[in-house]
Coordinates of C-alpha atoms in Angstrom, one line a residue:
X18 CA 0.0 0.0 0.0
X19 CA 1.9 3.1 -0.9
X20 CA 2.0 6.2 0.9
X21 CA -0.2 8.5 -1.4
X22 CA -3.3 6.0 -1.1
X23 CA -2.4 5.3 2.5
X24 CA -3.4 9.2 3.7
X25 CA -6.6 9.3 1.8
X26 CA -7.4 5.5 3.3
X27 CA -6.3 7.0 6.9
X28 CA -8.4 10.4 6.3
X29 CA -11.5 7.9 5.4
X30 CA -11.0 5.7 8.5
X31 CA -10.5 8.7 10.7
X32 CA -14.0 9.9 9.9
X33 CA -15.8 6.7 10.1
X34 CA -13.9 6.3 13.3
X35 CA -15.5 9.7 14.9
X36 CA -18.8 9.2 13.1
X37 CA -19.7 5.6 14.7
X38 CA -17.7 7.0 17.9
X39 CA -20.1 9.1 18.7
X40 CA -23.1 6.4 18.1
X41 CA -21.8 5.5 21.7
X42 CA -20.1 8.1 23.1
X43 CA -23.3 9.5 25.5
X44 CA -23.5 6.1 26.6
X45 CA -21.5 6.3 29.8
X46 CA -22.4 9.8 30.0
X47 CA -26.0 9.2 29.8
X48 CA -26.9 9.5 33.6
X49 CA -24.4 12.8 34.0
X50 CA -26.2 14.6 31.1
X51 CA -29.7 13.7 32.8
X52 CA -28.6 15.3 36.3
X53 CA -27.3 18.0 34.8
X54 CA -29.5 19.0 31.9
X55 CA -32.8 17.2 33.5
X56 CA -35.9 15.3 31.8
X57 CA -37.5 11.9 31.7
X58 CA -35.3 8.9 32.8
X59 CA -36.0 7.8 29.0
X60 CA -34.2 10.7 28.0
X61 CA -30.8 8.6 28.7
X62 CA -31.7 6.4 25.8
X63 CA -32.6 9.3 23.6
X64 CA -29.1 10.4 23.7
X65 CA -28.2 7.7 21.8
X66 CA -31.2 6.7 19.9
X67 CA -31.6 10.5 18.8
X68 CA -28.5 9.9 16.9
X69 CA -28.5 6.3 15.6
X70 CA -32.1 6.3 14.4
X71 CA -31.4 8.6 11.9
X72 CA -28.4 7.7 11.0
X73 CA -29.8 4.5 10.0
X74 CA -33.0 5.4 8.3
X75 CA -30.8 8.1 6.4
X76 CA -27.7 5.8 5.2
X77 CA -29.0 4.4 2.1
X78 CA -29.9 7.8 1.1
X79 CA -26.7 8.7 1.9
X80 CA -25.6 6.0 -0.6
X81 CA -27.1 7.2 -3.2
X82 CA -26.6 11.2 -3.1
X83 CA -23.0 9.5 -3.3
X84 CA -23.8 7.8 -6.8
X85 CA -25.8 11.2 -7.8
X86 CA -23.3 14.0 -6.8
X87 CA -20.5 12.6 -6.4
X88 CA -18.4 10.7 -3.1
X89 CA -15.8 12.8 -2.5
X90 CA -18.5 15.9 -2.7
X91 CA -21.2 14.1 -0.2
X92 CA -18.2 13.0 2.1
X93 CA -16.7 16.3 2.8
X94 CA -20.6 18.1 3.2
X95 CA -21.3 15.4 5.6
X96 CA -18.4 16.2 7.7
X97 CA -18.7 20.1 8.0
X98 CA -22.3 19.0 8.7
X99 CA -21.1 17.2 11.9
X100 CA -18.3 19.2 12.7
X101 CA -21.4 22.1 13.2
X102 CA -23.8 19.8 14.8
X103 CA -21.2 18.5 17.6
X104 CA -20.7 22.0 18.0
X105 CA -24.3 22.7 19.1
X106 CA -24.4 19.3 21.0
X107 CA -21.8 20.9 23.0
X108 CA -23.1 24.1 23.8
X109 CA -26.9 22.8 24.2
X110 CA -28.4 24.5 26.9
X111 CA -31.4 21.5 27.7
X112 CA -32.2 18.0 27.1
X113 CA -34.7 18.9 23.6
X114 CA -32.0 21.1 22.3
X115 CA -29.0 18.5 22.4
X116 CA -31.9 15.5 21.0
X117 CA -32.2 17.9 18.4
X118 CA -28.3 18.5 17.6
X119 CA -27.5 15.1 17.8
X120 CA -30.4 14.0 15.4
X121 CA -28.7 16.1 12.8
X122 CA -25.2 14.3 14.0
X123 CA -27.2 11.2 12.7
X124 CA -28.0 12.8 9.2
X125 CA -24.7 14.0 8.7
X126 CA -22.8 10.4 9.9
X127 CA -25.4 9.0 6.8
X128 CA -24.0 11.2 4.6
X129 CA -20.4 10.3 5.3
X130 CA -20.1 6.6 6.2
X131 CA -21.1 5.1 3.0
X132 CA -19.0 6.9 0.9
X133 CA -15.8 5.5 2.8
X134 CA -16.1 1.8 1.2
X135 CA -17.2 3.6 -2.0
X136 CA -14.0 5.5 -2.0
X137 CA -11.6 2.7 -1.0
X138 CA -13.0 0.8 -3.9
X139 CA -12.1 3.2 -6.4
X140 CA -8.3 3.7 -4.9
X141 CA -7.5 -0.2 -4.2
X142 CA -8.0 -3.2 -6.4
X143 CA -7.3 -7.1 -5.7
X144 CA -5.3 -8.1 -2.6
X145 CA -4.7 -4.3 -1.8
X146 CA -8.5 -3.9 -2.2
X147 CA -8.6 -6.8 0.7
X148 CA -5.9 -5.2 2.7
X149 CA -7.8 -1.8 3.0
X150 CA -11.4 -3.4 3.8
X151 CA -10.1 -5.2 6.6
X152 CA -9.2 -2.0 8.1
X153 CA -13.2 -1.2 8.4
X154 CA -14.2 -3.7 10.5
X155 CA -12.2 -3.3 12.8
X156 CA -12.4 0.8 12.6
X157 CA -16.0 0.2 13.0
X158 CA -16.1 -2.3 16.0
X159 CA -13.3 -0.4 17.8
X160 CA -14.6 2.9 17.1
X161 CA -18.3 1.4 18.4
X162 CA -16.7 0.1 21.7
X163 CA -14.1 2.6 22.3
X164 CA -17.0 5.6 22.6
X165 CA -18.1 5.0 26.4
X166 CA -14.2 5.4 27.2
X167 CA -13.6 7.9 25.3
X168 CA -17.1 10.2 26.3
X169 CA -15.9 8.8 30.6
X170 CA -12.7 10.4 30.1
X171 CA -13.6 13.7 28.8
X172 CA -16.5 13.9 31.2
X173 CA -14.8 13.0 34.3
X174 CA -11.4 15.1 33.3
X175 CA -13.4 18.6 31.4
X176 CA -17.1 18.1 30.7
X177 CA -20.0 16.1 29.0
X178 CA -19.7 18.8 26.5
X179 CA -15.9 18.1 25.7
X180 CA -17.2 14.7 24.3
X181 CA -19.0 16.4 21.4
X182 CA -16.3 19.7 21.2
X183 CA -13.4 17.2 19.9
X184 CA -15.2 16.3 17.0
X185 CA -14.4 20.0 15.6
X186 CA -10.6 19.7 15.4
X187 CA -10.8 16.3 14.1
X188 CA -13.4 17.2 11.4
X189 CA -11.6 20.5 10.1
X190 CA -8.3 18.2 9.9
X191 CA -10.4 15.4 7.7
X192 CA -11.5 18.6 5.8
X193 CA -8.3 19.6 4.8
X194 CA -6.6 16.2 4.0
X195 CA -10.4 15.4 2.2
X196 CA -8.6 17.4 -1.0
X197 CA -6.5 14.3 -1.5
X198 CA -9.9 12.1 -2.2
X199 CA -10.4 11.0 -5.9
X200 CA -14.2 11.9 -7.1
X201 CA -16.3 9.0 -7.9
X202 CA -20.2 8.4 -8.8
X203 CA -22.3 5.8 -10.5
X204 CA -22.0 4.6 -14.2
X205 CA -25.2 4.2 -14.2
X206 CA -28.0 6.7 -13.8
X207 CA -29.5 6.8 -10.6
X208 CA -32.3 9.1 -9.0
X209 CA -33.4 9.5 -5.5
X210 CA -36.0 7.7 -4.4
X211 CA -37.9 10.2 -1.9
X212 CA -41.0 8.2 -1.2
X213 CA -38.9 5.5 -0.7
X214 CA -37.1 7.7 2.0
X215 CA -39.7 9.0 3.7
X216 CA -41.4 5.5 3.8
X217 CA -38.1 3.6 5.5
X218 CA -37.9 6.5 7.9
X219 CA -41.7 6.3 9.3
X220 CA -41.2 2.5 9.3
X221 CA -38.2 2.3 11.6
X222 CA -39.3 5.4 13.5
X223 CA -42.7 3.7 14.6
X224 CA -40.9 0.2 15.3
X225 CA -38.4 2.1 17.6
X226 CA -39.9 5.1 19.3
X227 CA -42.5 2.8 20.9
X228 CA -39.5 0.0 22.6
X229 CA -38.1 3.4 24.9
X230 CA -40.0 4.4 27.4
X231 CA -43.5 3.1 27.0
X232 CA -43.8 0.1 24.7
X233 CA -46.8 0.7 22.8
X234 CA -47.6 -2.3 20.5
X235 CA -49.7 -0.9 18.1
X236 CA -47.1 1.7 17.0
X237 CA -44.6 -1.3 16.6
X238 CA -47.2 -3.0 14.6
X239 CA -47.8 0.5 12.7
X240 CA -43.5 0.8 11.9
X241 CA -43.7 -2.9 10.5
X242 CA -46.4 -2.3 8.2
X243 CA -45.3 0.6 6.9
X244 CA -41.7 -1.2 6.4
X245 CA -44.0 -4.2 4.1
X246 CA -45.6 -0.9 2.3
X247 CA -42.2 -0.1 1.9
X248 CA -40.9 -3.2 0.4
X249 CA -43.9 -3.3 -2.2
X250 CA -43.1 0.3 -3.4
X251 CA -39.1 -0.8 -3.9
X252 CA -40.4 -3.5 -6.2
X253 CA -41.9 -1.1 -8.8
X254 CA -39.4 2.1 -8.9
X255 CA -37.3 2.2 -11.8
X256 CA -34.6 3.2 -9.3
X257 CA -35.7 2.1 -6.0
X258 CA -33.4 2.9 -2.9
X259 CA -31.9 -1.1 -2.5
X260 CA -30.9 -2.5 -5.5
X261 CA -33.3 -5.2 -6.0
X262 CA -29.9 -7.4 -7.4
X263 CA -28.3 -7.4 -3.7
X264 CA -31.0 -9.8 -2.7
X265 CA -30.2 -12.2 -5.4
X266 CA -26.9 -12.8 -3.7
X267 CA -26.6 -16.1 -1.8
X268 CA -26.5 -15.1 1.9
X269 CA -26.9 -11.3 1.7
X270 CA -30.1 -10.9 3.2
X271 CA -28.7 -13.3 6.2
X272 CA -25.9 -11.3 6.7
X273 CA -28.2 -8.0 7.1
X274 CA -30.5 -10.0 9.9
X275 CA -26.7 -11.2 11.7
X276 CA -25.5 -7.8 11.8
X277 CA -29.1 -6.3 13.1
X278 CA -28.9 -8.7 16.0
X279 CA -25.1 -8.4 16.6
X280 CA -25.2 -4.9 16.7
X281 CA -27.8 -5.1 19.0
X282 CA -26.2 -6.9 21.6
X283 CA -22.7 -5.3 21.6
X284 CA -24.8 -1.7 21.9
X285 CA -27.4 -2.8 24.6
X286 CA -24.7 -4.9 26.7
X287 CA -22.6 -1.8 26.6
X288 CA -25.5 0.3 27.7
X289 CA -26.4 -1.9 30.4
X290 CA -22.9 -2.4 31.9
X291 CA -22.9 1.2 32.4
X292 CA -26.6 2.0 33.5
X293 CA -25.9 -1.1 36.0
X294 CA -22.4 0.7 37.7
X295 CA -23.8 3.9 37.6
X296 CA -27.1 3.1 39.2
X297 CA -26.9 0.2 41.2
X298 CA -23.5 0.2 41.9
X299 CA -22.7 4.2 42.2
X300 CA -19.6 4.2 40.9
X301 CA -18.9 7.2 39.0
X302 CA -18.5 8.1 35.5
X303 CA -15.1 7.2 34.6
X304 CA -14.8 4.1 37.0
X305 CA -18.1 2.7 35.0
X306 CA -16.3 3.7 31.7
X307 CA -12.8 2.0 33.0
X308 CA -15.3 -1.5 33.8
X309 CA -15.7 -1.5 30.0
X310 CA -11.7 -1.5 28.6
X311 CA -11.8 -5.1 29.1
X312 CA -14.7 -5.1 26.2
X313 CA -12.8 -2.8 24.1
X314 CA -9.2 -4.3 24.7
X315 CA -10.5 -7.7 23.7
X316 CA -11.9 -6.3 20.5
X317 CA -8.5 -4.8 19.3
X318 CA -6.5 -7.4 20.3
X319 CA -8.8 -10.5 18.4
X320 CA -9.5 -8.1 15.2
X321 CA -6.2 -7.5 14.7
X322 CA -5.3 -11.5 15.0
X323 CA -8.4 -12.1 13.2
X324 CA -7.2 -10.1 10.6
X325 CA -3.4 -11.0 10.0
X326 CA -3.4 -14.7 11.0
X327 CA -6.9 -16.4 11.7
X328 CA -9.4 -15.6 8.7
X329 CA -6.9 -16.4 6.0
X330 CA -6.0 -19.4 7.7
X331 CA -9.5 -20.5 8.7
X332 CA -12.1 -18.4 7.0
X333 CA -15.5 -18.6 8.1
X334 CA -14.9 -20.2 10.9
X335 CA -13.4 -17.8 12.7
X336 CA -16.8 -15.8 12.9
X337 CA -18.2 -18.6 14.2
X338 CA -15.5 -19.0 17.4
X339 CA -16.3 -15.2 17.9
X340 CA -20.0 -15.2 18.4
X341 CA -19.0 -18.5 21.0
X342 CA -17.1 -16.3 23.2
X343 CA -19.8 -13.5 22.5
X344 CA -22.0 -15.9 23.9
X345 CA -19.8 -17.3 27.1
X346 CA -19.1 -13.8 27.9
X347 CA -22.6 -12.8 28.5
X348 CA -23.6 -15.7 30.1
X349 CA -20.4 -15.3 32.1
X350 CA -21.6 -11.5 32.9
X351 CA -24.7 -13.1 34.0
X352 CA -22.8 -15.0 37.1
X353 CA -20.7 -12.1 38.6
X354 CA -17.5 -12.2 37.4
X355 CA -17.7 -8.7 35.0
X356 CA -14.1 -8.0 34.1
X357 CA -13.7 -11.6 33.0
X358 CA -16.6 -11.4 31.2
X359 CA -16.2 -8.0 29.2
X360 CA -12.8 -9.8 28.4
X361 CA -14.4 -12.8 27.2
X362 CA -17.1 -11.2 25.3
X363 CA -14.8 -8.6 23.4
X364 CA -12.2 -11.1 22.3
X365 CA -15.7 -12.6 20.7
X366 CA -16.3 -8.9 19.1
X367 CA -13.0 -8.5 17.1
X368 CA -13.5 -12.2 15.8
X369 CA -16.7 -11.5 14.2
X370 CA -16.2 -8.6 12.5
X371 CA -13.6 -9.2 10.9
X372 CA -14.6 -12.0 8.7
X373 CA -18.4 -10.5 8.5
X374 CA -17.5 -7.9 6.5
X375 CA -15.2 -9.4 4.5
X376 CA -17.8 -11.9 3.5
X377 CA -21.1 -9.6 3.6
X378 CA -19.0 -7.6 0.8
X379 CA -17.4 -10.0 -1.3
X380 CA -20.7 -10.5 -3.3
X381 CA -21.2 -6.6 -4.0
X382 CA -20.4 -6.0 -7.4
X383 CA -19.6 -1.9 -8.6
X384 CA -23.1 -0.7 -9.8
X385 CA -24.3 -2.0 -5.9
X386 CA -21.4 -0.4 -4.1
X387 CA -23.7 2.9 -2.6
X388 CA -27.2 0.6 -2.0
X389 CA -25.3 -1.9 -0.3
X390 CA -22.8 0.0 1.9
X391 CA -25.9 2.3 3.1
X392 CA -27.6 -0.8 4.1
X393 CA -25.1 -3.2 5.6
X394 CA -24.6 0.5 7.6
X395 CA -28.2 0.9 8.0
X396 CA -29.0 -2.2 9.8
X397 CA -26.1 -2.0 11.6
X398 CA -27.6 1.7 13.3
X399 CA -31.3 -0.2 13.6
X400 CA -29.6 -3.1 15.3
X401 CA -27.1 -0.3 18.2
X402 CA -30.9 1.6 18.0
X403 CA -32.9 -1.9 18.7
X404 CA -30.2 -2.2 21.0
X405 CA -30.3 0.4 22.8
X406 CA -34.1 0.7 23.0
X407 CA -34.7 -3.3 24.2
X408 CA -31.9 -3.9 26.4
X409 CA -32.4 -0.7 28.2
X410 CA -35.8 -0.7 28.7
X411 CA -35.7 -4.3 30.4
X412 CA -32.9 -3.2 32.7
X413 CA -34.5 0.4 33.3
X414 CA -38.1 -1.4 33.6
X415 CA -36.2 -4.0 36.8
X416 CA -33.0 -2.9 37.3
X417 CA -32.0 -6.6 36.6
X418 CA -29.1 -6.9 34.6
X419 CA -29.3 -10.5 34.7
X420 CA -32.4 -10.2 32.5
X421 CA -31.1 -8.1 30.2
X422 CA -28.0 -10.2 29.6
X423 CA -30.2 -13.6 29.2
X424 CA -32.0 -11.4 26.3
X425 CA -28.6 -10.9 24.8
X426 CA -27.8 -14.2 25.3
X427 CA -30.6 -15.8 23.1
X428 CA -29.8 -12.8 20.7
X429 CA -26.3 -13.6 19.9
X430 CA -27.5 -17.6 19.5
X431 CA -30.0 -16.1 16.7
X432 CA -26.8 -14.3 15.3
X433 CA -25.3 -17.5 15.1
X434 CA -28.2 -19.0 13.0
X435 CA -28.2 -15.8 10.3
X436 CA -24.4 -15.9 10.2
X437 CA -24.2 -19.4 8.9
X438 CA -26.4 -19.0 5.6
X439 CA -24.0 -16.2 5.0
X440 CA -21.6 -16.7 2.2
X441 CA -18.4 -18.4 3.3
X442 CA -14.6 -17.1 3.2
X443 CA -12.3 -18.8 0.9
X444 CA -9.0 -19.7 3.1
X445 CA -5.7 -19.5 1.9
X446 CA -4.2 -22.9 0.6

């Protein structure tokens, strides 16, 4: 990988990394943001949900302004879009105000995160091409887990606020080095599908806003009929906002259900570790935050390995050995022992995501590139929303973190079931 395609990669990576970052970053700050800025207890999820619902319901659009106008153009307007959003977020002066800001963090991390595997496309091809995608997995995972540490430090050290004031520097130094970016867009025509749009995000809007707080049934039932509405209208557009041809891919449609739930549990569990130290255990913001760097630490130790020595070596497999230690993590969380357990459970992290990407996108030919980086993205926001929503509800509803982890539990064993009609990783001879 030469050096002139290695600072473009690095300025692509660096953005993911602070746009799924911050999907997690109020996490551990949650409880501190509510004593300080007030509202109902449900306004702890909302920090998160506020931005990962959009974010999701907006990536696929995202996708496709890419194909329309360009990648390099949408990239670098999504991230002067954030930059200004974490700005409000950090000066918000009440609960309604920073919902607001980081809602528009969500629309802006939709505009930028699927033009990063669009872009590495065009500047890599064959086993470089390899080399550079098995940097986003790990980006991604890391980036995902690494938030709560990140947002405990700069609470406990400076302020909540700080957490959302460092995106600034860091988005006005991806700015400058985004002039090194080639420019890229569909061969083929493409429109926007608005209805489309506007469909998705009513559908996941009405199955999510009714799991936080006060689960109201017929809402949920609403979002998933709207969703089936949804999938009737794709069928007749002329350019529909999924490319029908993902679908006729052996194993893609499992991997989007494996990366819903997966996402889900490594979110909610997260979520719950911390809402469990905080208020059950009242230990403060950083210590909770510290509790999780076993989680994290596992996950960039095993992705690394994953990536260098185990998936080449044993190809599918590996993703299989990683959703098994998922699995005896949380069940180990369940009997006490929560360092262990975090330890456990994020070595299982870094094993799955690793091959998981490599094998949900090694079916994608070039005309699919935007569609299916916005939705392999997409579910991956629904699933941290789900997450989020589920898992802390039942602990919020009890204060029973055993319950919560049994949930995840049978979650990551349906993850297990989705990721095996996948399609499978060639290994090296």
């Amino acid at each position: 990988m030469t050096k002139t395609r290695w600072v473009p990669l690095a300025t692509l990576l660096a953005a993911e990394a602070m746009n799924v970052l911050d999907s997690t970053i109020t996490q551990v700050a949650g409880p501190v943001i509510h004593a300080d800025l007030g509202g109902a207890p449900s306004a702890i999820q909302w920090f998160g949900a506020a931005y990962t619902l959009p974010f999701a319901v907006l990536l696929i659009t995202g996708g496709r302004l890419g194909d329309l106008l360009g990648r390099r153009r949408v990239f670098l307007t999504g991230v002067a879009m954030f930059a200004l959003a974490s700005l409000c977020c950090a000066l918000a002066p009440g609960t309604g105000a920073l919902i607001g800001a980081r809602a528009v963090q969500g629309m802006a991390a939709a505009l930028v995160i699927p033009q990063t595997i669009g872009l590495i496309k065009v500047m890599f091809t064959g086993p470089a091409l390899a080399a550079a995608l098995g940097w986003n997995g790990p980006v991604v995972g890391l980036s995902a887990v690494s938030g709560p540490l990140l947002g405990a430090l700069l609470t406990d050290l400076v302020s909540w606020r700080a957490a959302f004031l460092v995106n600034v520097p860091i988005s006005i130094a991806v700015l400058m080095a985004g002039r090194l970016l080639p420019e890229d867009r569909a061969e083929r025509p493409v429109r926007l599908d608005v209805q489309g749009t506007l469909l998705a995000s009513l559908g996941v809007g009405l199955l999510v806003y009714p799991l936080i707080g006060q689960w109201d049934w017929r809402l949920f039932g609403t979002g998933a009929a709207v969703l089936v509405l949804f999938g009737f209208h794709q069928r007749k557009r002329r350019y529909p906002l999924i490319e029908p041809s993902l679908f006729g891919h052996r194993g893609f449609a499992a991997a989007l259900v494996a990366s819903t739930l997966f996402f889900a549990v490594m979110n909610g569990v997260m979520l719950v570790v911390v809402l469990h130290q905080q208020l059950d255990e009242g230990r403060g913001v950083l210590a909770s935050g510290l509790t999780l760097l076993p989680w994290s630490g596992g996950l960039a130790i095993s992705s690394w390995v994953a990536g260098k020595v185990l998936v080449p070596r044993f190809g599918s497999r590996v993703a299989f050995a990683g959703l098994t230690l998922l699995l005896a993590g949380i069940l180990l969380a369940i009997a006490g022992p929560l360092p262990l357990a975090l330890g456990v459970g994020g070595l299982g992290l870094g094993l799955f995501t690793v091959p998981f990407f490599t094998a949900a996108l090694s079916v994608v030919r070039p005309h699919e590139t935007g569609s299916a980086a916005g939705l392999l993205n997409a579910v991956q926001q629904v699933g941290a929303t789900l997450g989020i929503a589920v898992l802390g509800t039942v602990f919020l509803r009890g204060h029973s973190s055993a319950q919560a982890f049994s949930l995840a539990a049978v979650l990551v064993v349906a993850t297990m079931a989705a990721t095996a009609l996948m399609p499978a990783i060639p290994r090296r001879p």
